[in-house]
PDB file of C-alpha atoms in Angstrom:
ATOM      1  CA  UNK S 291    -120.362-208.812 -49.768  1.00 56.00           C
ATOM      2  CA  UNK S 292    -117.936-206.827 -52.114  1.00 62.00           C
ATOM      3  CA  UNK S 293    -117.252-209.802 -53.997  1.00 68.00           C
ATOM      4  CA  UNK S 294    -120.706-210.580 -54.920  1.00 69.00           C
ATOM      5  CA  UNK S 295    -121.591-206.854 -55.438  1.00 69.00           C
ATOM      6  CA  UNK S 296    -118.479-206.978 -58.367  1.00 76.00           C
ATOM      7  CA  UNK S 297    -119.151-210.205 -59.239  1.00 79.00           C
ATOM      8  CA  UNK S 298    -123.138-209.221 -60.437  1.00 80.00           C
ATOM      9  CA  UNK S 299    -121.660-205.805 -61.824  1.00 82.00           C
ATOM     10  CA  UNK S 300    -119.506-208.023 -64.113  1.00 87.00           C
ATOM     11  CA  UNK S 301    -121.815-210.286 -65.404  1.00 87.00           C
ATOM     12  CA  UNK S 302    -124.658-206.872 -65.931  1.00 86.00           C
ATOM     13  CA  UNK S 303    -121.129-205.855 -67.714  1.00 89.00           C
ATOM     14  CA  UNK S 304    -120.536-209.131 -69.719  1.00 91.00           C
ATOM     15  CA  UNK S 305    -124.308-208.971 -70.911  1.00 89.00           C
ATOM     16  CA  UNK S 306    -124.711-205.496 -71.933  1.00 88.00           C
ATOM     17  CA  UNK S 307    -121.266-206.326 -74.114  1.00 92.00           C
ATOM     18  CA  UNK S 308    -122.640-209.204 -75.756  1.00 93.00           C
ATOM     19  CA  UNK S 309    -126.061-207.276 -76.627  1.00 86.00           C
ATOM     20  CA  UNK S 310    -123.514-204.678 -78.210  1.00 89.00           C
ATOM     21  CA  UNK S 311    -121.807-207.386 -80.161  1.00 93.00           C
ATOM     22  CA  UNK S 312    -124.945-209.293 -81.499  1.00 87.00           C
ATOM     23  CA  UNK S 313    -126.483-205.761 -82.484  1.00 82.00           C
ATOM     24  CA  UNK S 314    -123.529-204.817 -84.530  1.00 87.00           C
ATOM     25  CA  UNK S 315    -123.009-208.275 -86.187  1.00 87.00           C
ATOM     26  CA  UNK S 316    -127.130-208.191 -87.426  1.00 79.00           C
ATOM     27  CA  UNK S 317    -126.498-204.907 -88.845  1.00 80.00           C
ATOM     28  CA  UNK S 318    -123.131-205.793 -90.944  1.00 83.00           C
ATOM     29  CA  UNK S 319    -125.745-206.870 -93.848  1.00 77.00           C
ATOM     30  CA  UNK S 320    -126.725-203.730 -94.539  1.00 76.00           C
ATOM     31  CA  UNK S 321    -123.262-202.349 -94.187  1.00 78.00           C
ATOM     32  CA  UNK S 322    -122.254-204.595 -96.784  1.00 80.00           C
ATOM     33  CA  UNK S 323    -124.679-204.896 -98.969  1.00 77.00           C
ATOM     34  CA  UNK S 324    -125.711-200.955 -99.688  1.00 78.00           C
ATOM     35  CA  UNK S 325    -124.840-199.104-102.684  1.00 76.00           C
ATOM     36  CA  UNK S 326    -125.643-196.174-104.936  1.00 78.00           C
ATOM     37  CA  UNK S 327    -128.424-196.942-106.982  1.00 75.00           C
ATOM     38  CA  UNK S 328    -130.272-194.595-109.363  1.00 76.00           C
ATOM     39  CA  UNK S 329    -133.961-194.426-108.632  1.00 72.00           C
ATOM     40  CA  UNK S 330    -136.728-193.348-111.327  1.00 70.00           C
ATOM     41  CA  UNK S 331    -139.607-191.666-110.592  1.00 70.00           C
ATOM     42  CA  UNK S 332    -142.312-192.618-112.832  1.00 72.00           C
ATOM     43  CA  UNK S 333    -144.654-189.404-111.694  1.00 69.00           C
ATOM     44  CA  UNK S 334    -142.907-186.951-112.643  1.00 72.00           C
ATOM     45  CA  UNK S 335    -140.513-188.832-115.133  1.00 74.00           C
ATOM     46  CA  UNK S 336    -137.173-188.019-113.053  1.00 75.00           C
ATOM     47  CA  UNK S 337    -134.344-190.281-111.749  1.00 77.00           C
ATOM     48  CA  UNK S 338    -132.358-189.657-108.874  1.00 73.00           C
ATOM     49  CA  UNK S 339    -129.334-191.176-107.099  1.00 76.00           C
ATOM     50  CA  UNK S 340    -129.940-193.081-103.494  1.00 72.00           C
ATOM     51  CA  UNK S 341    -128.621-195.162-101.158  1.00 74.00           C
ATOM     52  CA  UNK S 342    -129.746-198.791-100.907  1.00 73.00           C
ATOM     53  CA  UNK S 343    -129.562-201.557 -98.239  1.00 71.00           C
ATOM     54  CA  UNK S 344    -129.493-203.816-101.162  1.00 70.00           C
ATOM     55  CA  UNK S 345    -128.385-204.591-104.060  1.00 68.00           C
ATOM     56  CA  UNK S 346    -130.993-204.144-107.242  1.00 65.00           C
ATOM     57  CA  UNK S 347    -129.516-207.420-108.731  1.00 64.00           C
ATOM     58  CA  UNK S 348    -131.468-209.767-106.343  1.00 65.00           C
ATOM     59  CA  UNK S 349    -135.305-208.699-106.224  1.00 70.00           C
ATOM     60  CA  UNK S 350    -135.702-212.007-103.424  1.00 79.00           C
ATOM     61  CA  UNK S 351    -132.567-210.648-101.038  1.00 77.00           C
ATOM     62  CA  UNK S 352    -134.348-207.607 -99.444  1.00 79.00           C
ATOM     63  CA  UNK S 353    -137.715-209.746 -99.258  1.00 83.00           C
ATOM     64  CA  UNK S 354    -136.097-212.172 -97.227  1.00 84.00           C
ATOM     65  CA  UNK S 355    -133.837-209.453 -95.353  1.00 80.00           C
ATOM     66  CA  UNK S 356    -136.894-207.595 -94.399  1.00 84.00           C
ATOM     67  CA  UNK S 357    -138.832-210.963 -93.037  1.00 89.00           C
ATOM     68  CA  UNK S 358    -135.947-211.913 -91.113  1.00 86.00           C
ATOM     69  CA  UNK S 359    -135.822-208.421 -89.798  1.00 85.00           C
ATOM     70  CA  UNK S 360    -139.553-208.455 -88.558  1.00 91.00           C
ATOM     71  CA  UNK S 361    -138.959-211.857 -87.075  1.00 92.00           C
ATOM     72  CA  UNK S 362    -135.875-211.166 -85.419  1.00 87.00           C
ATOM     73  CA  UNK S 363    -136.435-207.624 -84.286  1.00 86.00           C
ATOM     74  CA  UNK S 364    -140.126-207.680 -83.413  1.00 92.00           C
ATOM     75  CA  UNK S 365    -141.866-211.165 -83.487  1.00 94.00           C
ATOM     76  CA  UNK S 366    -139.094-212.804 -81.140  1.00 92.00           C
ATOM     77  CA  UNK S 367    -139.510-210.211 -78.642  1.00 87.00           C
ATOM     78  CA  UNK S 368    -142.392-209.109 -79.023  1.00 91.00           C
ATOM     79  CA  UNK S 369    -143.270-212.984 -78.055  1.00 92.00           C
ATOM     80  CA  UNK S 370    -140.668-213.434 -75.703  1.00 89.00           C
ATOM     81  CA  UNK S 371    -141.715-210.359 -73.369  1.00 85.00           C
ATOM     82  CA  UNK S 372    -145.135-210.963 -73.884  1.00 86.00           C
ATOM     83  CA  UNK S 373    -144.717-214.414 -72.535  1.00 88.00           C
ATOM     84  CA  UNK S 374    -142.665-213.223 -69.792  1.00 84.00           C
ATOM     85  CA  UNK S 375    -143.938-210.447 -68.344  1.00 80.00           C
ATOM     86  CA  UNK S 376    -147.819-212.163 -68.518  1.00 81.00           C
ATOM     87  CA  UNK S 377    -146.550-214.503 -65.897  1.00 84.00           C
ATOM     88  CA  UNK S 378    -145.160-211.861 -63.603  1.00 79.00           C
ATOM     89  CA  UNK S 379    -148.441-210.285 -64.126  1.00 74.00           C
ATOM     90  CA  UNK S 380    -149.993-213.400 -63.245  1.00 78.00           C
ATOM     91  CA  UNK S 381    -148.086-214.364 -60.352  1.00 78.00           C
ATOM     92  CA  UNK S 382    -148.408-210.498 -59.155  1.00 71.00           C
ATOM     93  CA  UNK S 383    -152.047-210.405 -59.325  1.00 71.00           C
ATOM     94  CA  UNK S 384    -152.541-214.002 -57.873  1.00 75.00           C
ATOM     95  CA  UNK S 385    -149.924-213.070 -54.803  1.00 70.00           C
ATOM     96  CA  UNK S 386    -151.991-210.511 -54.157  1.00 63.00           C
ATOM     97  CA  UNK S 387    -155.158-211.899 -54.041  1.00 66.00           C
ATOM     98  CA  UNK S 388    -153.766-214.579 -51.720  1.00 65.00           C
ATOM     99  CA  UNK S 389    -153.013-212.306 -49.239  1.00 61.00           C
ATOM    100  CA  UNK S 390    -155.238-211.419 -46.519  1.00 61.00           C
ATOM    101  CA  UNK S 391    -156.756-207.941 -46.059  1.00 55.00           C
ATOM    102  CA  UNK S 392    -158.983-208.528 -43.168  1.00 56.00           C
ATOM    103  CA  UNK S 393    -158.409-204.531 -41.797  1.00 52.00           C
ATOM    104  CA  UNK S 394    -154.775-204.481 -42.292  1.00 65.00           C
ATOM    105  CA  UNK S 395    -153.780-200.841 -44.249  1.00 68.00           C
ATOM    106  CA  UNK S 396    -150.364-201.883 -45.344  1.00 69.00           C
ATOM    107  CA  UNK S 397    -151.639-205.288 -46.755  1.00 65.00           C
ATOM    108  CA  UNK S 398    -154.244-203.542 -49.121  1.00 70.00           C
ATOM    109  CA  UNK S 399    -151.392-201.190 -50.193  1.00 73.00           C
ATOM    110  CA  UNK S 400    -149.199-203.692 -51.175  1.00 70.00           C
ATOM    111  CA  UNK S 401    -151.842-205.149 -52.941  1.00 70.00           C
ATOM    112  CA  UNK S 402    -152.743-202.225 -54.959  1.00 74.00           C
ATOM    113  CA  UNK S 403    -148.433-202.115 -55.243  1.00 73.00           C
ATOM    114  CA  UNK S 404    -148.476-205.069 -56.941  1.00 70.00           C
ATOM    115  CA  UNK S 405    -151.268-204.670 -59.438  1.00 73.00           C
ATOM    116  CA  UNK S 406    -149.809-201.164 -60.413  1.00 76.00           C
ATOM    117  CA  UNK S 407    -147.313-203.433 -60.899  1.00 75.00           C
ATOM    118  CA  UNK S 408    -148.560-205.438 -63.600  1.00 75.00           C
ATOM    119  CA  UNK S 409    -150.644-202.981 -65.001  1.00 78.00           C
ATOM    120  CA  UNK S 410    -147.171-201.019 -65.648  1.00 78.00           C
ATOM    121  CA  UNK S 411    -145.292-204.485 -67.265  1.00 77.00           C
ATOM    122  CA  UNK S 412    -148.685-204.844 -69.419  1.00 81.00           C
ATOM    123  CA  UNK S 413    -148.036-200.823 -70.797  1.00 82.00           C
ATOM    124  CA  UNK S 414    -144.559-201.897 -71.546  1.00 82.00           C
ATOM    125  CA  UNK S 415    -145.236-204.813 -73.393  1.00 85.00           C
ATOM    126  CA  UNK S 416    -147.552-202.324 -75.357  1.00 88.00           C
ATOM    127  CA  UNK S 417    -145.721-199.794 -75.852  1.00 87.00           C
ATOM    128  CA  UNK S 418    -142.577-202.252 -77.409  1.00 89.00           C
ATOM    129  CA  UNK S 419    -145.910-203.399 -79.692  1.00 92.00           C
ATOM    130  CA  UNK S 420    -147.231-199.847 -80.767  1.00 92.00           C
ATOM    131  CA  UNK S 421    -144.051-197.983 -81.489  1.00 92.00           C
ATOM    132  CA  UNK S 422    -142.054-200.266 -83.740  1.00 92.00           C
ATOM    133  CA  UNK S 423    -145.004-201.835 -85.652  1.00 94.00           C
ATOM    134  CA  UNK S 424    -145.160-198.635 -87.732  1.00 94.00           C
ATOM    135  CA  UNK S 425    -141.445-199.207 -88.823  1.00 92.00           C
ATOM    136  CA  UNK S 426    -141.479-202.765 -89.741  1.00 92.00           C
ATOM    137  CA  UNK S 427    -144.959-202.229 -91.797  1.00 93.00           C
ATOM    138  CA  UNK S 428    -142.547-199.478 -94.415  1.00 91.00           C
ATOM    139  CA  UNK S 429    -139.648-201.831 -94.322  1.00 87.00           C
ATOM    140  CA  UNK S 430    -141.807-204.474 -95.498  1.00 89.00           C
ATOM    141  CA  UNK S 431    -143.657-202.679 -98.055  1.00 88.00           C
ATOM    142  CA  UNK S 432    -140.630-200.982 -99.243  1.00 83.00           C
ATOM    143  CA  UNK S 433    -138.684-204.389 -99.465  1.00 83.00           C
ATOM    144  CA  UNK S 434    -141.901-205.934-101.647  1.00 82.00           C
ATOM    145  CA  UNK S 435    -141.354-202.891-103.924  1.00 77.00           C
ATOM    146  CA  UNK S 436    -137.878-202.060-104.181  1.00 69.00           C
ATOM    147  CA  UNK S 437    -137.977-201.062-107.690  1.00 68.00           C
ATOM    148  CA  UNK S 438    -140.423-198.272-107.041  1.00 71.00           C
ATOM    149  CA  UNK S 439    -140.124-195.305-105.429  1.00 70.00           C
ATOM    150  CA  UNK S 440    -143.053-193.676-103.431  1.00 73.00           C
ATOM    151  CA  UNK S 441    -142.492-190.198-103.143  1.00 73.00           C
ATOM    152  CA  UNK S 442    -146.012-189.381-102.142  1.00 80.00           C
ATOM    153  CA  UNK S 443    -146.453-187.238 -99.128  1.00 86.00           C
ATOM    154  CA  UNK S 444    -148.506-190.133 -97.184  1.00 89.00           C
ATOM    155  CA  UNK S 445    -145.816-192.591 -97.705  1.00 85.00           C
ATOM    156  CA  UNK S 446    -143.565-189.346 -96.478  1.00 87.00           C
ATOM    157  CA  UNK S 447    -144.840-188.513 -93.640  1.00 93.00           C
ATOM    158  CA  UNK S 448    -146.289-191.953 -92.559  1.00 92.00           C
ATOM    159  CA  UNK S 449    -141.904-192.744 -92.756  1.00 90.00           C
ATOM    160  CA  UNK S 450    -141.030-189.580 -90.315  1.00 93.00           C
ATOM    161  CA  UNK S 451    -143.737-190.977 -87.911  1.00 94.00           C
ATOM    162  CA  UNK S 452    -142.637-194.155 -88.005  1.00 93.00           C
ATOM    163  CA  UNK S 453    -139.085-193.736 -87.538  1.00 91.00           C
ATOM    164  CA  UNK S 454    -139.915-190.585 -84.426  1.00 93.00           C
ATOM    165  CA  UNK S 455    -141.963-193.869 -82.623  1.00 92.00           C
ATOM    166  CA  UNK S 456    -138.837-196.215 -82.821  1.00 90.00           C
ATOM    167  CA  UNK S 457    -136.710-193.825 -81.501  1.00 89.00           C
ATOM    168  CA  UNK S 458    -139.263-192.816 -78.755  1.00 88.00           C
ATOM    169  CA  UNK S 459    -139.504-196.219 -77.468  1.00 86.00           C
ATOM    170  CA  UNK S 460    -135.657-195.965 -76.625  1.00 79.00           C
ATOM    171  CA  UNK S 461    -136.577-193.320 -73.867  1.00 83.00           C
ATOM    172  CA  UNK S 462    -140.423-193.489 -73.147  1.00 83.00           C
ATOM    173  CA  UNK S 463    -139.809-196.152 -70.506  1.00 78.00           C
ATOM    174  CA  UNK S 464    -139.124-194.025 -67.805  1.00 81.00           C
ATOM    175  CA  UNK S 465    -141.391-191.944 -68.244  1.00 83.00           C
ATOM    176  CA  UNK S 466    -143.834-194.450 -68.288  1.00 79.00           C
ATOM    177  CA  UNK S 467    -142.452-196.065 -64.899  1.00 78.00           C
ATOM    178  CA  UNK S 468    -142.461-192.119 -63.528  1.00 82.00           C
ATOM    179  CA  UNK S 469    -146.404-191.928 -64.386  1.00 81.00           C
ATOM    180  CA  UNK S 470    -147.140-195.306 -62.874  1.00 76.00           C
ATOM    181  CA  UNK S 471    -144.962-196.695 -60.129  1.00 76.00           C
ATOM    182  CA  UNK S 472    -144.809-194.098 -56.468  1.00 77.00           C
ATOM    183  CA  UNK S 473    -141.647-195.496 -55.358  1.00 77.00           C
ATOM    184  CA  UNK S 474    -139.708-194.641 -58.834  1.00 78.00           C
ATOM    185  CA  UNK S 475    -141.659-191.137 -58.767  1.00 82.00           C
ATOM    186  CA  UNK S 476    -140.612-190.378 -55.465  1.00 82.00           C
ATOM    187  CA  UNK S 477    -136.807-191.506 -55.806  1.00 80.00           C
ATOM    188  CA  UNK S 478    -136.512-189.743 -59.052  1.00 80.00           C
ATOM    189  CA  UNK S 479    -137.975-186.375 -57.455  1.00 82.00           C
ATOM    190  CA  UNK S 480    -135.483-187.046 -54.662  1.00 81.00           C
ATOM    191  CA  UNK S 481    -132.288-186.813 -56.644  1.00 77.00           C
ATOM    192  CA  UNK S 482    -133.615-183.178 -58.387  1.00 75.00           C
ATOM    193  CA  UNK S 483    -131.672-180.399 -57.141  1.00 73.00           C
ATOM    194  CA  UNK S 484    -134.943-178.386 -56.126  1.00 65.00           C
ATOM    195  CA  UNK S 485    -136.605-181.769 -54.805  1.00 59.00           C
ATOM    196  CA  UNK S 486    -133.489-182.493 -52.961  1.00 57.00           C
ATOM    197  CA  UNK S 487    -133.227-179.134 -50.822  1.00 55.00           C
ATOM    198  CA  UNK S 488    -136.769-179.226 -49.908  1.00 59.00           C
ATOM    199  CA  UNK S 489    -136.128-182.427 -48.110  1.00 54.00           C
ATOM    200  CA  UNK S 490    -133.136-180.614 -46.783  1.00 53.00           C
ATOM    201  CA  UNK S 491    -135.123-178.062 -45.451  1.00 55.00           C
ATOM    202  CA  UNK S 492    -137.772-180.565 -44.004  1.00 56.00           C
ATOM    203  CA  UNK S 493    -135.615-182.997 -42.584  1.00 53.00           C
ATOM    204  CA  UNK S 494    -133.916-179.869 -40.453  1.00 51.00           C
ATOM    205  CA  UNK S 495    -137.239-178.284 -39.622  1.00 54.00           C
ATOM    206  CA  UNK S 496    -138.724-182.057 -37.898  1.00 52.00           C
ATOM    207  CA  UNK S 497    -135.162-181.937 -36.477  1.00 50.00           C
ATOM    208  CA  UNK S 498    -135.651-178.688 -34.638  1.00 55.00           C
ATOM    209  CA  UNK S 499    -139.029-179.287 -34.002  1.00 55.00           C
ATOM    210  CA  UNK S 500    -137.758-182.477 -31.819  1.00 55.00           C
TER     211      UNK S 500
END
């Protein structure tokens, strides 16, 4: 049983080293190919020095960066999770409509288990969807004008929003699974210190009361 409890562990370990290492090679591009570039500013007639993920040489390079970027990035897994997680929906919801409920309590709960279920993979899948959209749209209009600059404030602001989604995304997951699935809810509240010595407290109270 200890085998095959560090056998999985290494091959969660293996994975999670390999997403590293794919990450890090699809951002050596940019690494490489950034420079100092001055900037110019035709509204108010100023130029400034910035940093670039390309180089100003090669007007087709960030087009073609930024495509790959949205395919790679968003498309792909936007696709692949969508695909995925509609059939565990799919299989969820069918499972439970297969299974009796003729006056049995614990079958209708597990029922309504399993469609909370899908109904929380579904907000996932959205929630991937909505938060880096926003992020791909800039890069992609910045990479079809990356001689201009847009300094407006809509452009601005519309960039802070975009990249405060992205990075929400990273942590809005459990949250999510805290609003919508009991069983994570109720595990999570277990391990909180103040959570934790109320069931302290209750567990010795039911064990005097016996």
């Amino acid at each position: 049983m200890e085998i095959q409890a560090s056998h999985a562990l290494m091959k969660i370990c293996v994975r999670a080293a390999i997403i590293w290492i794919v990450s890090m090679l699809l951002a050596i591009p940019e690494a490489v190919f950034s420079d100092l570039h001055p900037f110019h500013d035709k509204g108010t007639n100023k130029t400034f020095i910035s940093c670039a993920p390309y180089p100003h040489s090669d007007g087709l390079h960030p087009k073609i960066h930024s495509m790959a970027s949205f395919l790679i990035f968003y498309i792909i897994p936007l696709s692949v999770i969508s695909v995925y997680y509609y059939f565990i929906a799919k299989n969820l919801i069918r499972s439970a409509y297969n299974i009796p409920v003729e006056g049995n309590v614990h079958v209708r709960k597990q029922i309504e288990s399993r469609k909370r279920l899908a109904r929380t993979v579904l907000v996932f899948v959205c929630l991937f969807a909505f938060c880096w959209l926003p992020t791909h749209i800039i890069y992609l209009y910045r990479s079809y004008h990356y001689s201009e600059v847009d300094t407006s404030v809509l452009h601005f602001i519309a960039s802070i929003c975009a990249r405060i989604l992205a990075f929400t995304n990273s942590c809005v997951n459990p949250f999510a699974l805290y609003l919508l699935s009991k069983s994570f809810r109720k595990q999570f509240n277990n391990q909180l210190p103040c959570c934790r010595a109320r069931l302290l407290i209750r567990s010795h109270s039911m064990a005097r009361s016996t």
